[in-house]
Amino acid sequence: MKEDSLANKAYTELRKKILSNQVVSGTRLKEDIWATRLDVNRMAIREALTRLLGEQLVVLGEKGGFFVKSLVAADIQQIRELREILELGAIRLAIQKIDDQHIDELERICDDFTSMIQRGYFGGACEADVKFHETLIDSADNEKLRNLYQSGNIPLFHQKLGQTQTHMDDYELTDMEHRQILKALKEKDLKLAEETLTRHLIRGEVSSLDLD
């Protein structure tokens, strides 16, 4: 595989794991370890980490090395606000534009999420959660919105601040809310879709801040 392809593979995999909180805030990303895990060379990992640094998903440590960026309470609130603006906008467009292909894809993702949880594969469930929201954005069929969402590098809420969470303790609610949003899209029920998504995002923020 060419060097640029290896670097892109490393970037894609690391980005996915950071956004789905499989690699939690504050974790040091060691080049040799990730080169072995992803079956690429250290140069590819270094290029991927440099790219993630530019996207502010990782930071440099005081004594060197790359670390997953830590979030504070204000970050969590701003993430929820941004997601609410973009995803509610996407829902309003998707109600008018969504096609059978995106409906089928959202159903498949919901089923994948359920299957991953039942098998105890919580990392895979988090990836399915990210994919659900990305597909929701795709359903709006607006390239500018899609690009804005992707460039925002918006993480999930499944990590409580200051804690390593090895599983999702709210998976039943997450599953139910995803399926409720999908049902609303099928029935073109904008009010139900908006109310469910807003509740879903606020619950995620509260859970991350451990305020409940």
GROMACS .gro file of C-alpha atoms in nm:
model
  212
    1MET     CA    1   0.000   0.000   0.000
    2LYS     CA    2   0.131   0.346  -0.088
    3GLU     CA    3   0.250   0.576   0.190
    4ASP     CA    4  -0.034   0.828   0.144
    5SER     CA    5  -0.287   0.543   0.154
    6LEU     CA    6  -0.135   0.410   0.477
    7ALA     CA    7  -0.149   0.756   0.634
    8ASN     CA    8  -0.511   0.799   0.526
    9LYS     CA    9  -0.600   0.458   0.668
   10ALA     CA   10  -0.437   0.553   0.999
   11TYR     CA   11  -0.611   0.891   1.002
   12THR     CA   12  -0.954   0.742   0.929
   13GLU     CA   13  -0.923   0.473   1.197
   14LEU     CA   14  -0.784   0.704   1.466
   15ARG     CA   15  -1.043   0.973   1.394
   16LYS     CA   16  -1.324   0.716   1.416
   17LYS     CA   17  -1.198   0.584   1.749
   18ILE     CA   18  -1.160   0.934   1.895
   19LEU     CA   19  -1.505   1.052   1.782
   20SER     CA   20  -1.669   0.737   1.919
   21ASN     CA   21  -1.476   0.775   2.248
   22GLN     CA   22  -1.304   0.439   2.215
   23VAL     CA   23  -0.988   0.637   2.284
   24VAL     CA   24  -1.077   0.869   2.569
   25SER     CA   25  -0.974   1.226   2.642
   26GLY     CA   26  -0.621   1.264   2.772
   27THR     CA   27  -0.496   0.933   2.629
   28ARG     CA   28  -0.146   0.941   2.483
   29LEU     CA   29  -0.134   0.807   2.128
   30LYS     CA   30   0.199   0.627   2.099
   31GLU     CA   31   0.322   0.588   1.744
   32ASP     CA   32   0.470   0.241   1.783
   33ILE     CA   33   0.162   0.096   1.951
   34TRP     CA   34  -0.081   0.235   1.694
   35ALA     CA   35   0.143   0.136   1.405
   36THR     CA   36   0.118  -0.224   1.526
   37ARG     CA   37  -0.257  -0.207   1.593
   38LEU     CA   38  -0.339  -0.061   1.252
   39ASP     CA   39  -0.073  -0.255   1.062
   40VAL     CA   40   0.095   0.054   0.919
   41ASN     CA   41   0.437   0.212   0.966
   42ARG     CA   42   0.520   0.481   1.220
   43MET     CA   43   0.551   0.747   0.952
   44ALA     CA   44   0.186   0.688   0.855
   45ILE     CA   45   0.082   0.723   1.221
   46ARG     CA   46   0.286   1.041   1.257
   47GLU     CA   47   0.123   1.193   0.947
   48ALA     CA   48  -0.223   1.094   1.074
   49LEU     CA   49  -0.156   1.245   1.417
   50THR     CA   50  -0.029   1.567   1.261
   51ARG     CA   51  -0.351   1.589   1.059
   52LEU     CA   52  -0.561   1.526   1.371
   53LEU     CA   53  -0.358   1.793   1.552
   54GLY     CA   54  -0.459   2.041   1.282
   55GLU     CA   55  -0.823   1.943   1.336
   56GLN     CA   56  -0.783   1.994   1.714
   57LEU     CA   57  -0.877   1.638   1.797
   58VAL     CA   58  -0.534   1.582   1.953
   59VAL     CA   59  -0.288   1.813   2.128
   60LEU     CA   60   0.084   1.807   2.193
   61GLY     CA   61   0.198   1.726   2.547
   62GLU     CA   62   0.426   1.960   2.737
   63LYS     CA   63   0.712   1.710   2.702
   64GLY     CA   64   0.613   1.600   2.351
   65GLY     CA   65   0.385   1.328   2.226
   66PHE     CA   66   0.029   1.340   2.100
   67PHE     CA   67  -0.271   1.322   2.336
   68VAL     CA   68  -0.645   1.307   2.271
   69LYS     CA   69  -0.782   1.652   2.348
   70SER     CA   70  -0.950   1.672   2.687
   71LEU     CA   71  -1.295   1.827   2.714
   72VAL     CA   72  -1.427   2.054   2.987
   73ALA     CA   73  -1.791   2.128   3.073
   74ALA     CA   74  -1.805   2.428   2.840
   75ASP     CA   75  -1.686   2.208   2.550
   76ILE     CA   76  -1.964   1.956   2.615
   77GLN     CA   77  -2.229   2.229   2.617
   78GLN     CA   78  -2.100   2.385   2.296
   79ILE     CA   79  -2.083   2.043   2.127
   80ARG     CA   80  -2.447   1.978   2.217
   81GLU     CA   81  -2.550   2.322   2.091
   82LEU     CA   82  -2.366   2.272   1.762
   83ARG     CA   83  -2.509   1.924   1.709
   84GLU     CA   84  -2.858   2.052   1.785
   85ILE     CA   85  -2.831   2.329   1.527
   86LEU     CA   86  -2.688   2.107   1.253
   87GLU     CA   87  -2.889   1.791   1.316
   88LEU     CA   88  -3.224   1.966   1.361
   89GLY     CA   89  -3.154   2.147   1.035
   90ALA     CA   90  -3.074   1.816   0.872
   91ILE     CA   91  -3.399   1.663   0.998
   92ARG     CA   92  -3.604   1.948   0.852
   93LEU     CA   93  -3.445   1.889   0.513
   94ALA     CA   94  -3.454   1.510   0.542
   95ILE     CA   95  -3.829   1.509   0.610
   96GLN     CA   96  -3.870   1.647   0.257
   97LYS     CA   97  -3.587   1.463   0.080
   98ILE     CA   98  -3.512   1.130   0.248
   99ASP     CA   99  -3.518   0.830   0.015
  100ASP     CA  100  -3.553   0.455   0.065
  101GLN     CA  101  -3.177   0.407   0.051
  102HIS     CA  102  -3.117   0.628   0.354
  103ILE     CA  103  -3.415   0.479   0.539
  104ASP     CA  104  -3.271   0.130   0.482
  105GLU     CA  105  -2.926   0.246   0.591
  106LEU     CA  106  -3.060   0.397   0.914
  107GLU     CA  107  -3.251   0.076   0.988
  108ARG     CA  108  -2.938  -0.131   0.929
  109ILE     CA  109  -2.737   0.094   1.162
  110CYS     CA  110  -3.003   0.062   1.435
  111ASP     CA  111  -2.989  -0.316   1.400
  112ASP     CA  112  -2.608  -0.309   1.411
  113PHE     CA  113  -2.620  -0.098   1.727
  114THR     CA  114  -2.855  -0.346   1.897
  115SER     CA  115  -2.645  -0.643   1.785
  116MET     CA  116  -2.320  -0.487   1.910
  117ILE     CA  117  -2.469  -0.421   2.253
  118GLN     CA  118  -2.610  -0.772   2.281
  119ARG     CA  119  -2.266  -0.914   2.200
  120GLY     CA  120  -2.092  -0.683   2.447
  121TYR     CA  121  -1.902  -0.499   2.174
  122PHE     CA  122  -1.948  -0.149   2.310
  123GLY     CA  123  -1.681   0.006   2.086
  124GLY     CA  124  -1.869  -0.116   1.782
  125ALA     CA  125  -2.193   0.022   1.927
  126CYS     CA  126  -2.033   0.365   1.967
  127GLU     CA  127  -1.916   0.352   1.605
  128ALA     CA  128  -2.272   0.264   1.499
  129ASP     CA  129  -2.397   0.562   1.701
  130VAL     CA  130  -2.159   0.795   1.515
  131LYS     CA  131  -2.270   0.641   1.185
  132PHE     CA  132  -2.638   0.697   1.268
  133HIS     CA  133  -2.591   1.069   1.315
  134GLU     CA  134  -2.364   1.102   1.010
  135THR     CA  135  -2.626   0.920   0.800
  136LEU     CA  136  -2.894   1.151   0.941
  137ILE     CA  137  -2.689   1.442   0.808
  138ASP     CA  138  -2.644   1.264   0.473
  139SER     CA  139  -3.021   1.218   0.449
  140ALA     CA  140  -3.060   1.595   0.415
  141ASP     CA  141  -2.888   1.571   0.075
  142ASN     CA  142  -2.700   1.897   0.129
  143GLU     CA  143  -2.328   1.880   0.055
  144LYS     CA  144  -2.247   2.206   0.236
  145LEU     CA  145  -2.416   2.081   0.552
  146ARG     CA  146  -2.239   1.745   0.525
  147ASN     CA  147  -1.899   1.911   0.485
  148LEU     CA  148  -1.964   2.144   0.778
  149TYR     CA  149  -2.066   1.855   1.003
  150GLN     CA  150  -1.763   1.644   0.908
  151SER     CA  151  -1.518   1.931   0.949
  152GLY     CA  152  -1.664   2.000   1.293
  153ASN     CA  153  -1.524   1.663   1.416
  154ILE     CA  154  -1.811   1.627   1.661
  155PRO     CA  155  -1.756   1.354   1.924
  156LEU     CA  156  -2.018   1.147   2.102
  157PHE     CA  157  -2.117   1.204   2.463
  158HIS     CA  158  -2.049   0.853   2.595
  159GLN     CA  159  -1.751   0.954   2.806
  160LYS     CA  160  -1.817   1.119   3.139
  161LEU     CA  161  -1.572   1.400   3.212
  162GLY     CA  162  -1.276   1.277   3.410
  163GLN     CA  163  -1.377   0.913   3.381
  164THR     CA  164  -1.303   0.622   3.153
  165GLN     CA  165  -1.632   0.466   3.054
  166THR     CA  166  -1.586   0.112   2.925
  167HIS     CA  167  -1.946   0.064   2.822
  168MET     CA  168  -2.262   0.256   2.745
  169ASP     CA  169  -2.503   0.245   3.038
  170ASP     CA  170  -2.781   0.417   2.845
  171TYR     CA  171  -2.789   0.193   2.538
  172GLU     CA  172  -3.158   0.105   2.570
  173LEU     CA  173  -3.259   0.472   2.565
  174THR     CA  174  -3.015   0.547   2.283
  175ASP     CA  175  -3.155   0.260   2.078
  176MET     CA  176  -3.514   0.365   2.145
  177GLU     CA  177  -3.448   0.729   2.054
  178HIS     CA  178  -3.266   0.639   1.733
  179ARG     CA  179  -3.557   0.420   1.627
  180GLN     CA  180  -3.808   0.690   1.723
  181ILE     CA  181  -3.624   0.941   1.501
  182LEU     CA  182  -3.626   0.688   1.218
  183LYS     CA  183  -4.001   0.625   1.266
  184ALA     CA  184  -4.066   1.000   1.254
  185LEU     CA  185  -3.869   1.032   0.931
  186LYS     CA  186  -4.064   0.748   0.773
  187GLU     CA  187  -4.394   0.908   0.874
  188LYS     CA  188  -4.270   1.260   0.793
  189ASP     CA  189  -4.357   1.365   1.147
  190LEU     CA  190  -4.131   1.666   1.193
  191LYS     CA  191  -4.252   1.751   1.546
  192LEU     CA  192  -4.177   1.400   1.677
  193ALA     CA  193  -3.837   1.392   1.506
  194GLU     CA  194  -3.735   1.731   1.648
  195GLU     CA  195  -3.856   1.658   2.001
  196THR     CA  196  -3.685   1.317   2.010
  197LEU     CA  197  -3.353   1.444   1.874
  198THR     CA  198  -3.347   1.741   2.112
  199ARG     CA  199  -3.420   1.514   2.410
  200HIS     CA  200  -3.156   1.269   2.287
  201LEU     CA  201  -2.884   1.535   2.269
  202ILE     CA  202  -2.969   1.700   2.601
  203ARG     CA  203  -2.966   1.362   2.774
  204GLY     CA  204  -2.622   1.296   2.628
  205GLU     CA  205  -2.492   1.628   2.759
  206VAL     CA  206  -2.632   1.569   3.108
  207SER     CA  207  -2.492   1.217   3.121
  208SER     CA  208  -2.145   1.337   3.021
  209LEU     CA  209  -2.147   1.604   3.288
  210ASP     CA  210  -2.283   1.349   3.538
  211LEU     CA  211  -2.549   1.591   3.653
  212ASP     CA  212  -2.833   1.343   3.678
   0.00000   0.00000   0.00000
